[in-house]
XYZ file of C-alpha atoms in Angstrom:
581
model
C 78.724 -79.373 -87.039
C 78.815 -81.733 -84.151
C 81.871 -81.192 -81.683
C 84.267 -83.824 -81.616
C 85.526 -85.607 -78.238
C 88.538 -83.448 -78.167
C 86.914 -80.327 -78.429
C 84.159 -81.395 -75.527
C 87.494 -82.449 -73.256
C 89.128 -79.279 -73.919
C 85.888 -77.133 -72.802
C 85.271 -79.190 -70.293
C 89.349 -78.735 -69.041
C 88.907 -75.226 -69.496
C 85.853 -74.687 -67.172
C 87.287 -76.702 -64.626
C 90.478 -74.393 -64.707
C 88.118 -71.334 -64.348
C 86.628 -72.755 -61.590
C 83.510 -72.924 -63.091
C 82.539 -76.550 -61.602
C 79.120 -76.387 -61.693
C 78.991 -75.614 -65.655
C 81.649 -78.063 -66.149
C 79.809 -81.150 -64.378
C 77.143 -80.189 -67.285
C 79.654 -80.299 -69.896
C 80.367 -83.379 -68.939
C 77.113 -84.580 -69.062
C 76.359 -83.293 -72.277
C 79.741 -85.001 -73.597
C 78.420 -88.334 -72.103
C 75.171 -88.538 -73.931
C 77.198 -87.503 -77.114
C 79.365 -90.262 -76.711
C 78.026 -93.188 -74.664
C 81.101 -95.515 -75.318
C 83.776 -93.090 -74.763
C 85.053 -93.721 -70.916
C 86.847 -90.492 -70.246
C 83.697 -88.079 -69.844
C 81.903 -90.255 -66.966
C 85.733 -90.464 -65.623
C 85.663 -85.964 -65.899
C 81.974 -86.113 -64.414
C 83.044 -88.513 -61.605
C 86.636 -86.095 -60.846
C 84.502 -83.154 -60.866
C 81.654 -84.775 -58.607
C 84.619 -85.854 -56.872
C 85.901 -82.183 -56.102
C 82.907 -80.744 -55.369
C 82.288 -82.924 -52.373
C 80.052 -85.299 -53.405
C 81.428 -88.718 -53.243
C 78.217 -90.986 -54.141
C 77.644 -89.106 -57.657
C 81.487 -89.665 -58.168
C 81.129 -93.467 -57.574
C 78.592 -93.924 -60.274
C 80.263 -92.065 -62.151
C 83.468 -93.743 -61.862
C 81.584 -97.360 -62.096
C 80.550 -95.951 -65.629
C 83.728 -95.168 -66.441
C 85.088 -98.686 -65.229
C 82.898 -100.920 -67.662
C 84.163 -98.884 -70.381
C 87.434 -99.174 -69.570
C 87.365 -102.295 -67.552
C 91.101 -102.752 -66.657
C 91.826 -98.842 -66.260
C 93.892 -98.841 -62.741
C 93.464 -95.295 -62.498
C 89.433 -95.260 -62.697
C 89.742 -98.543 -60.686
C 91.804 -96.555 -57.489
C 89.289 -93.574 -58.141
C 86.331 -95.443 -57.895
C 87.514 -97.209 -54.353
C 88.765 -93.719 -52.932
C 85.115 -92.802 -53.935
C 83.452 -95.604 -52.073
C 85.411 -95.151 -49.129
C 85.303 -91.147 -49.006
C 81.339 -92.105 -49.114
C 82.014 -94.546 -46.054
C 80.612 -97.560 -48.930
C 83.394 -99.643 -46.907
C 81.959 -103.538 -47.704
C 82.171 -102.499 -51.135
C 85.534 -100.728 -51.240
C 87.124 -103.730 -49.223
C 85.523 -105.939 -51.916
C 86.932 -104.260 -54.326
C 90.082 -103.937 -52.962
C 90.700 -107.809 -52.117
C 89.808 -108.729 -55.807
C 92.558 -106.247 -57.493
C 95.252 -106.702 -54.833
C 95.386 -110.544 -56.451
C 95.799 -108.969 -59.900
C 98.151 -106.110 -58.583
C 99.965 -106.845 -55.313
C 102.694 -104.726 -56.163
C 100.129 -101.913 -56.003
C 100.594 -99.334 -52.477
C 97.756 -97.153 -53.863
C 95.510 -100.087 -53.373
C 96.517 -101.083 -49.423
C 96.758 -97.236 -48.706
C 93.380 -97.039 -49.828
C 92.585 -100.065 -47.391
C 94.283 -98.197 -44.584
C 91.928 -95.121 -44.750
C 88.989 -97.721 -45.127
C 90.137 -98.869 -41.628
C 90.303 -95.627 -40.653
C 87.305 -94.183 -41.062
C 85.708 -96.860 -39.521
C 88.334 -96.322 -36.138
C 90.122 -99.594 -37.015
C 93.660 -98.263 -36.389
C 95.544 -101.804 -35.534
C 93.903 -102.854 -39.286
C 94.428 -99.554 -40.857
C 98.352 -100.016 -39.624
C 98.606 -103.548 -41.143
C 97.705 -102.094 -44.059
C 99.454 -99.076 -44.579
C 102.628 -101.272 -43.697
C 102.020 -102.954 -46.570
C 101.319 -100.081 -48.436
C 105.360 -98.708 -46.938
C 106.704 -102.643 -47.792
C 105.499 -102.058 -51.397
C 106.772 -98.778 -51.708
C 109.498 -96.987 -49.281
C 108.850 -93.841 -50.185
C 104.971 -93.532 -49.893
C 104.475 -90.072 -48.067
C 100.574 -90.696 -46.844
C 101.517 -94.202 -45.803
C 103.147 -93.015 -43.618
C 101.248 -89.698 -42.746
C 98.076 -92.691 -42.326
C 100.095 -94.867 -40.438
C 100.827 -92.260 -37.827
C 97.664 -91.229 -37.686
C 96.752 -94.807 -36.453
C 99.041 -94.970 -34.307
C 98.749 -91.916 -32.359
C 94.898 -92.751 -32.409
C 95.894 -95.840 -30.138
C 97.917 -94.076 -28.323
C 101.734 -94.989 -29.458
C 103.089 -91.433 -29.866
C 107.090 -92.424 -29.737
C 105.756 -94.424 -33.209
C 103.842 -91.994 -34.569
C 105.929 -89.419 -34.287
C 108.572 -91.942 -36.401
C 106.148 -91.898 -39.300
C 104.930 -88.679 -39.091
C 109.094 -87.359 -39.667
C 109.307 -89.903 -42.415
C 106.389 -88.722 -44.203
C 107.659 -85.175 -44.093
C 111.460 -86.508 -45.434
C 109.804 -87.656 -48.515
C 107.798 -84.685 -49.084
C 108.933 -81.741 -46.844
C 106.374 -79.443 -48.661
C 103.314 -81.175 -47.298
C 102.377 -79.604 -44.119
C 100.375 -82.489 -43.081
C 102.925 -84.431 -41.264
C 103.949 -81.622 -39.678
C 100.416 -80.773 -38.213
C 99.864 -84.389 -37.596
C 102.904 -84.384 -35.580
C 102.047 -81.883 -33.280
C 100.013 -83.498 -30.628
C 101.629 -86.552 -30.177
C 104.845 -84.663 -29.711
C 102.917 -83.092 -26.761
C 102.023 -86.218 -25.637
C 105.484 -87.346 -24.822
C 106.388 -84.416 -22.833
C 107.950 -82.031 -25.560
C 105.661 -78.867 -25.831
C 108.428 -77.112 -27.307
C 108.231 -79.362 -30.745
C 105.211 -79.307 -30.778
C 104.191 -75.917 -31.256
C 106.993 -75.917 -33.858
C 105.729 -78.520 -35.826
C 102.680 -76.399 -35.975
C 104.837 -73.406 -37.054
C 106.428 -75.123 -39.611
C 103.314 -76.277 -41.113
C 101.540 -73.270 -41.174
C 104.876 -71.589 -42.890
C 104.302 -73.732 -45.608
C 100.546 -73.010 -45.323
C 99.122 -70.077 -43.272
C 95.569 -71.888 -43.821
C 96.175 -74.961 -43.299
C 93.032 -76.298 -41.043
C 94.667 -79.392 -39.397
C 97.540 -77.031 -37.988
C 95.253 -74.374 -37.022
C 93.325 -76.340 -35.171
C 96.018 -78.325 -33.545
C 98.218 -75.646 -32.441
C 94.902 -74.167 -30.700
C 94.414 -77.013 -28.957
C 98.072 -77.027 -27.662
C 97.595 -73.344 -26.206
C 94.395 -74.316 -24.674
C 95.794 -77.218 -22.920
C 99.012 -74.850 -21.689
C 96.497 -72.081 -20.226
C 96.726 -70.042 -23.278
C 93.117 -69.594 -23.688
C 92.762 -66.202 -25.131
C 95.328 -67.006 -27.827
C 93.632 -70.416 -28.499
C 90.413 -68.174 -29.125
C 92.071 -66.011 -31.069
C 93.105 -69.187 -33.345
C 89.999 -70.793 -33.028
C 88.116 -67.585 -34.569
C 90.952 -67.367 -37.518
C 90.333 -70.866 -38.248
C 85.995 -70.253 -38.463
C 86.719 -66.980 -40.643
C 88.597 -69.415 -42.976
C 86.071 -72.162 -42.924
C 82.778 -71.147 -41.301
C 81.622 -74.724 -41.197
C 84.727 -76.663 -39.240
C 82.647 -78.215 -36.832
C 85.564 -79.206 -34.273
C 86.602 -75.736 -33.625
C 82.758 -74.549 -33.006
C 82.538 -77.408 -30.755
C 86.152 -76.423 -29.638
C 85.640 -72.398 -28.998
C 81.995 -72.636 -26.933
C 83.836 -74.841 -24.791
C 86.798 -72.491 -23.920
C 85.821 -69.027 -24.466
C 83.246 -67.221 -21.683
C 79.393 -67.740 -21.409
C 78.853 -63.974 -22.492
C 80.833 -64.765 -25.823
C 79.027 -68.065 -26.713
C 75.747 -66.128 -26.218
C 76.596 -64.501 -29.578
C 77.424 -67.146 -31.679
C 74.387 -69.413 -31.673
C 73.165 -67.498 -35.156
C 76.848 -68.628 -36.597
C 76.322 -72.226 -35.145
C 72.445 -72.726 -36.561
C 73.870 -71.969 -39.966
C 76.552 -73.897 -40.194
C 74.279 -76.759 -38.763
C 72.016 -76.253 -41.679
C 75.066 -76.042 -44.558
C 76.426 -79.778 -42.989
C 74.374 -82.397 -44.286
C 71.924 -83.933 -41.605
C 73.867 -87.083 -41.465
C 77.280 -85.988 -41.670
C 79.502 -86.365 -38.330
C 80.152 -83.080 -38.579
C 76.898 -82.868 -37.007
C 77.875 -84.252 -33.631
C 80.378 -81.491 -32.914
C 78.087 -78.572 -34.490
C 75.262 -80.010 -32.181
C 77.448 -80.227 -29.505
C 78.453 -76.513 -29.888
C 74.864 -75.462 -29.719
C 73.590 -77.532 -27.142
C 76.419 -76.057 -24.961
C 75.703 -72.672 -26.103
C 71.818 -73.017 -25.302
C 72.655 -75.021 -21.961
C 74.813 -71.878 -20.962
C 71.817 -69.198 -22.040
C 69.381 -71.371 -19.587
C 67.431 -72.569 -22.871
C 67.700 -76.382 -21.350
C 64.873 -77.886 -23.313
C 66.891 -76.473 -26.503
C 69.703 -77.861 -24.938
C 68.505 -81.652 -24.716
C 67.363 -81.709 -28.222
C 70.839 -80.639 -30.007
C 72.295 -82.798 -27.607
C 70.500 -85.523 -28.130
C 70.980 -85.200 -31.693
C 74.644 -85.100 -31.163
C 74.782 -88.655 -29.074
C 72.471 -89.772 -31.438
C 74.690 -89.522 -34.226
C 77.945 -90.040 -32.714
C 76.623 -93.570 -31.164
C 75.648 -94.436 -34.380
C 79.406 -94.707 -35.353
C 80.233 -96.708 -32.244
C 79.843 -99.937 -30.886
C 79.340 -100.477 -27.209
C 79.064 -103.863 -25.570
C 78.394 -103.571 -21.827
C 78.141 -106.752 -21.850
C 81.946 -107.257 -22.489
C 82.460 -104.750 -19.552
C 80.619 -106.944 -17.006
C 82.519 -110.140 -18.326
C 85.629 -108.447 -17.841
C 84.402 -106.989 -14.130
C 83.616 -110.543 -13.350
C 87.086 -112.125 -15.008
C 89.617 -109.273 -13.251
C 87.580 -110.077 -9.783
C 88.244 -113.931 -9.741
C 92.406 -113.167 -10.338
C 91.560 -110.402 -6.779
C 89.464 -112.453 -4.546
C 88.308 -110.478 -1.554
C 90.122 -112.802 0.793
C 93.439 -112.798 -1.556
C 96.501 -111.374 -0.588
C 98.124 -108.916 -3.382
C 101.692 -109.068 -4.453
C 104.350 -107.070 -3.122
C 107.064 -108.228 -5.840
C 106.922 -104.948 -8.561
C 108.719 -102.301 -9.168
C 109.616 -99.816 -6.417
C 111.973 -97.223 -8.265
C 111.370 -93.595 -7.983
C 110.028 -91.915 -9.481
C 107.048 -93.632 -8.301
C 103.607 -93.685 -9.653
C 100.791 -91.721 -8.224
C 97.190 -93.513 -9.790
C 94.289 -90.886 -9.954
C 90.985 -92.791 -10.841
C 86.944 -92.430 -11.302
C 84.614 -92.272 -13.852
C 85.240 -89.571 -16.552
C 84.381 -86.067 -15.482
C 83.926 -86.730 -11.855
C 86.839 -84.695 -10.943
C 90.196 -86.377 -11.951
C 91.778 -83.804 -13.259
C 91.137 -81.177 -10.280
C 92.699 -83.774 -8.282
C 96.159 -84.285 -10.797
C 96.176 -80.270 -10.486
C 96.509 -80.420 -6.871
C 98.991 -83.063 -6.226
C 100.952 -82.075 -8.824
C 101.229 -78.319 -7.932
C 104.305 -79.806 -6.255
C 107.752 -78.970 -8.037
C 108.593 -83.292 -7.242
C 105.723 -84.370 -8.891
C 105.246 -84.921 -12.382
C 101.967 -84.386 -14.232
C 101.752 -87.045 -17.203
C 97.776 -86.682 -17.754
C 96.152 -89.510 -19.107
C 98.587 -92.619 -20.162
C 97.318 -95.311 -22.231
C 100.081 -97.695 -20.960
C 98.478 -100.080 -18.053
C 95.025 -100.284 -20.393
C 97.346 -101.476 -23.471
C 99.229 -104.120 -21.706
C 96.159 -105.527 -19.581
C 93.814 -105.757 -22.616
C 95.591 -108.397 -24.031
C 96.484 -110.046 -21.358
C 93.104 -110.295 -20.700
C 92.029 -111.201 -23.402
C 94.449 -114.144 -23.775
C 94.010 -114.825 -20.642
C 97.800 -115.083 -19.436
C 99.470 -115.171 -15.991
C 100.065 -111.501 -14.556
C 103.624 -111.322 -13.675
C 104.196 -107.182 -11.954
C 107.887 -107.296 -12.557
C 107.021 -107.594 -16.389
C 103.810 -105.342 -16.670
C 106.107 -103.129 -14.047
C 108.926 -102.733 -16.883
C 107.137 -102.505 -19.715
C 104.624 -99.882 -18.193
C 107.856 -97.744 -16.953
C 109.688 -98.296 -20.350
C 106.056 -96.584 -22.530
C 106.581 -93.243 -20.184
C 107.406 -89.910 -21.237
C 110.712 -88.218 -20.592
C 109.940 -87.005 -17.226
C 111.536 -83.495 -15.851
C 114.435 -83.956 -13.658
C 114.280 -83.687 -9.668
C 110.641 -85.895 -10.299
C 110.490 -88.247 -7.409
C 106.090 -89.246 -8.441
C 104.858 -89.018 -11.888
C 100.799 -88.672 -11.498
C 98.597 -91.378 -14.257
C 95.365 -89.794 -14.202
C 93.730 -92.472 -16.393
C 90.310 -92.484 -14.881
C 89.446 -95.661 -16.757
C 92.505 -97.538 -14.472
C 89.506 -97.932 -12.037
C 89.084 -101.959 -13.289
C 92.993 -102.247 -13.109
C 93.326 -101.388 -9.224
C 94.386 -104.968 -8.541
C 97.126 -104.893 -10.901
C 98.744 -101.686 -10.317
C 98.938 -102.420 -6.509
C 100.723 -105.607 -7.279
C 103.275 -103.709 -10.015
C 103.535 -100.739 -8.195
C 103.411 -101.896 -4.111
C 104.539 -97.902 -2.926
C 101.891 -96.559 -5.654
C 98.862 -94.716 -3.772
C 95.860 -94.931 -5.806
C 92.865 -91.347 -5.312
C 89.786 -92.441 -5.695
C 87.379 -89.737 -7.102
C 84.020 -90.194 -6.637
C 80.859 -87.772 -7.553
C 77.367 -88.057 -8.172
C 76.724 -89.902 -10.993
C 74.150 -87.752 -12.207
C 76.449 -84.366 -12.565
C 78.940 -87.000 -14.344
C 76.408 -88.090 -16.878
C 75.831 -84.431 -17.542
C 79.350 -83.708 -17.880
C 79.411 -86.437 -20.546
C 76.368 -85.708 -22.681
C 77.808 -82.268 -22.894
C 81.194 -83.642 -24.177
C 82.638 -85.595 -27.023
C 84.743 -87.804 -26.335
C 87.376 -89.955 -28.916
C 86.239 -93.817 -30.283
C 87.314 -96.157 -27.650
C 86.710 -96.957 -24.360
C 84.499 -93.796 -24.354
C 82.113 -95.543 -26.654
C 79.470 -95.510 -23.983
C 79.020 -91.802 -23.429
C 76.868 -91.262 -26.188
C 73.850 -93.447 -25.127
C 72.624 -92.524 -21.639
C 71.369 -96.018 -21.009
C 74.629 -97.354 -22.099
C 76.390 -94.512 -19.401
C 74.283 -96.064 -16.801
C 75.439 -99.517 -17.029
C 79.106 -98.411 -17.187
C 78.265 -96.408 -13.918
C 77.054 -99.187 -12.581
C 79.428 -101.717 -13.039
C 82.216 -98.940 -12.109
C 80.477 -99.141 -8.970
C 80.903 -102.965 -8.446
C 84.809 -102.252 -9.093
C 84.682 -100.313 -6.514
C 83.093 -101.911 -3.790
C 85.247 -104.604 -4.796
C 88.415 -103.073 -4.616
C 87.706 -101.029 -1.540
C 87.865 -104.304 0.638
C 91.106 -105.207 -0.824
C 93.103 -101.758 -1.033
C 93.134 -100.949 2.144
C 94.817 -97.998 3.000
C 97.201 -97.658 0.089
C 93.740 -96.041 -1.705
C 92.071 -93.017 -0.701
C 88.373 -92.116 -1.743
C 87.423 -88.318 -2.035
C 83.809 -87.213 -3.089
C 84.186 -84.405 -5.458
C 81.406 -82.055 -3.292
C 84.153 -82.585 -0.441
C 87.169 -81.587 -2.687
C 85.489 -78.716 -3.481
C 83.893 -77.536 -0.634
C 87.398 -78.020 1.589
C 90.158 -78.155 -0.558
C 92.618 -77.458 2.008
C 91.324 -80.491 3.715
C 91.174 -82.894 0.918
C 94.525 -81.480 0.020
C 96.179 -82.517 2.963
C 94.400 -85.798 2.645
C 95.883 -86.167 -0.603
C 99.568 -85.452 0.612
C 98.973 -87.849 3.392
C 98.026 -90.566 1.326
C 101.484 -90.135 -1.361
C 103.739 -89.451 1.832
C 104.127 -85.944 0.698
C 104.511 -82.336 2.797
C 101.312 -80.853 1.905
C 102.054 -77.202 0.611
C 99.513 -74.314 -0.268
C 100.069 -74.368 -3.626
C 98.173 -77.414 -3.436
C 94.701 -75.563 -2.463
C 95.234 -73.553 -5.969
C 95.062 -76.093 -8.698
C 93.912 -73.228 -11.162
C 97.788 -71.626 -11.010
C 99.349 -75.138 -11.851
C 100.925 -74.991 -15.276
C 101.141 -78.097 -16.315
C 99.389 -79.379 -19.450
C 96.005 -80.002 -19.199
C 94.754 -81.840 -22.399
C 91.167 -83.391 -21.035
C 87.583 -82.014 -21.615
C 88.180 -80.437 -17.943
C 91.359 -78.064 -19.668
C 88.726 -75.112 -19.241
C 87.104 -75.406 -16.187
C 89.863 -76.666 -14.471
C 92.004 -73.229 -15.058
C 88.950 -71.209 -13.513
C 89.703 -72.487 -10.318
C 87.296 -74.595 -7.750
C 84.186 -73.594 -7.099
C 80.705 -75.315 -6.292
C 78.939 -74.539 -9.648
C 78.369 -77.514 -11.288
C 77.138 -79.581 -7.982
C 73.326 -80.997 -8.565
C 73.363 -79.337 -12.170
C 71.510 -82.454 -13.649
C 68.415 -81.133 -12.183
C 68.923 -78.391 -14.868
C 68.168 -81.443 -17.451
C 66.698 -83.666 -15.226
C 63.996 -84.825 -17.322
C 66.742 -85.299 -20.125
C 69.091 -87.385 -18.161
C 65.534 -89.834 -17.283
C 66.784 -92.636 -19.022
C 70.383 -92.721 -17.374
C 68.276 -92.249 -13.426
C 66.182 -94.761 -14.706
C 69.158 -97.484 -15.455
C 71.069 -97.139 -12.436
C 71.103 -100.037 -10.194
C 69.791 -98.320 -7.037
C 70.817 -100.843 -4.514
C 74.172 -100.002 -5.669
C 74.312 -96.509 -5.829
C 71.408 -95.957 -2.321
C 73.340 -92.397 -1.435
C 71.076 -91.397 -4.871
C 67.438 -91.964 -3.580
């Protein structure tokens, strides 16, 4: 006697409770072809595809399941989580627009758009849409939990924090918020919180991956680095294929211990699908590892398929760059005189700029080895404010950018009289920041541009304004119209900017040091020749190598992979950069 419906759900249930997901996708299957018109067995085929981590089967599954049941909201939500989770975005979005006209009272459906946005690294759309998601419904947890995500991802951590604690009100069991919240708390200058949020999460789960991995990040970037191994390992015994703590551990723990874990690294790479971005940090891990053996021809090819993949998922316009270059110079003109009408409260701002990796960070180490000065890292602030001014093209007024730049800081420690910015990117703003800030000094780091586009194709760096560093061609032209900032703004500074070459910091840092305290009107001190004992947060690629202390290593190490790097040498405007032939 044939089975009936109910008794193919109920085996079907019962697998799936044992675990048994493999038999119970064939169940499924078998309960499909025994009733094609019955919508709730491509529904169980598409949940179980679903769980088992393979979001394309689920989809046409789920599309099955929706021309049975054509108005089914449930099947209709599934099958859009399923096209996103598969990165089928058009088609989600499509999907999406058409029921939000039917159902506009539904938050599942703009939540849904929000991690659409998301995954793509559209964070001002995935917040629009998750606070529609929050306007529908109050008390949507992952609304908020996404739009905190967003935000922190653009770099407002005050906000994300907001969301992060309201997510966690409405469902204080969910460790997510709490691990989400971690790093942004950090970010405004509360390390304390931080690693409690962590704490907290991972007392409601002592597995949980996103708190693991966060709160080893945090003890990196205060110094801790044998504990952050220590939770870097714990997190790789529970999952053996995270690819951000791989990526995460060769960069912080010795040469002699990375030498042992290429065998670990190979098989995860071949357990990831090929075209997964888990890729890019797996590749990453092993191209380091095999750079650090002195295997550089196995280095370049992991490494280039790790930029490979991770420029795939960006999009870089150079173009833009050099229309922006050429916009920000006619507001400076070389003959111009700058503004001396901003903001000249203490504590006063100390700008550290460059190109990424060429030595920033050594630099905020030093000058802020001082107990007056305040090391805030990396601030998004002047970047967010002169984008859109920019790109509305509106009258700079300092007092106002002055304010509102001030008002974005963290809570700085008392007895600060300088806060350093060390955003190396601030190299196009140099006009403005003079004019805001007319007591601000501004260090210039420079370094061979060749050792810099090493340092990059090593490193992975967040969606963004760091699109370019995974195309070496694409590196070049950035380097090269960095260079024309430069020149420009080096006839207009005058002395209130100081240049230092990163060989000279490192082969005299008592003399650069004292150049340095010069410059910010400081008393030079010897703590400033020992950046490596500075424990301030450190939260760059540089965290590392910047806690071993200066040395001369990594001068002329392209040569290592010069035959690599070919297409970056061969991209670099020469007459600007003539030190280089």
């Amino acid at each position: 006697m044939a089975a009936s419906q109910n008794q193919h759900t109920q085996k079907i249930v019962s697998l799936l409770n044992s675990g048994q997901l493999g038999a119970a996708a064939k169940a499924a299957k078998t309960a499909m072809k025994a009733f094609p018109k019955a919508p709730q067995f491509p529904n169980m085929a598409a949940t179980i595809a679903a769980q088992s981590g393979d979001p394309r089967a689920a989809v046409q599954f789920f599309a099955k399941a929706l021309k049975l049941s054509p108005g089914d909201p449930g099947i209709q939500e599934n099958l859009i989580q399923s096209l996103v989770e598969s990165d089928q975005h058009t088609k989600a979005r499509e999907l999406i627009s058409k029921l939000v006209v039917k159902r506009p009272s539904s938050d599942r459906l703009w939540q849904l758009l929000a991690v659409s946005h998301m995954r793509c690294n559209e964070h001002a759309e995935s917040i629009d849409a998750a606070t529609k998601a929050i306007a529908v419904n109050a008390s949507n947890a992952l609304a908020f939990n996404l739009r905190g995500i967003s935000r922190k991802s653009l770099g407002y951590h005050a906000e994300a924090v907001v969301d992060f604690r309201k997510s966690h009100e409405i469902k204080p069991r969910d460790p997510d918020p709490l691990a989400n919240m971690s790093l942004p708390l950090a970010e405004l200058g509360k390390p304390e919180e931080a690693f409690e949020a962590c704490r907290m999460a991972l007392e409601l789960d002592p597995n949980h991956r996103i708190a693991l991995f966060n709160n080893a990040v945090l003890l990196n970037e205060h110094g801790r680095i044998e504990d952050a191994v220590g939770v870097f390992k714990r997190l790789l015994e529970i999952d053996p294929l995270h690819a951000e703590a791989w990526s995460e551990l060769v960069q912080t723990q010795s040469k002699e211990d990375n030498l042992r874990l290429e065998p670990a690294i190979r098989y995860a790479i071949t357990k990831t699908p090929r075209k997964s971005e888990n890729q890019i940090h797996l590749n990453l891990a092993l191209g380091n590892c095999l750079f650090q053996k002195g295997d550089f021809e196995g280095a370049s090819a992991a490494l280039a398929v790790s930029n490979e993949l991770a420029f795939k998922t960006r999009d870089v316009d150079t173009r833009n760059a050099q229309r922006q270059l050429e916009a920000i110079k006619d507001r400076f003109p070389k003959d111009g005189t700058l503004s001396t009408a901003g903001d000249t409260q203490s504590p006063c701002p100390i700008f550290i700029i460059g190109q990424p990796r060429s030595g920033t960070t050594l630099v905020e180490m030093m000058v802020s080895s001082r107990s007056d000065v305040a090391s805030c890292g990396e601030l998004p602030f002047a970047n967010q404010l002169l984008i859109e001014l920019l790109k509305n093209q509106e009258e700079f007024d300092p007092k106002t950018f002055s304010h509102s730049y001030r008002s974005s800081l963290p809570a700085l420690p008392s007895g600060a009289e300088y806060f350093v910015d060390k955003m190396p990117s601030n190299y196009r703003y140099v006009g403005f920041l003079l004019s805001a800030f007319p007591n601000a000094p501004i260090i210039h780091v420079e370094r061979d541009p060749r050792d810099v586009a090493l340092s990059m194709w090593r490193s992975h760096f967040p969606a963004g304004d760091m699109d370019y560093t995974s195309n070496l061609e694409a590196m070049a032209r950035t380097a090269n119209i960095y260079r024309k900032y430069m020149n420009h703004w080096k006839s207009i500074a005058g002395n209130r900017m100081l240049t230092l070459d990163y060989s000279d910091i490192v082969t005299d840092i008592e003399g650069s040091s004292r150049k340095i305290a010069d410059l910010c009107e400081v008393e030079w001190t010897p703590e400033m020749m020992s950046p490596e004992q500075n424990k301030a947060r450190v939260k760059t690629a540089s965290v590392v190598q910047v806690r071993h202390g200066v040395h001369t290593k990594s001068i002329g190490g392209w040569q290592r992979m010069e035959r690599a790097l070919l297409p970056f040498t061969k991209a670099l405007d020469h007459e600007l950069w003539p030190d280089l032939d």
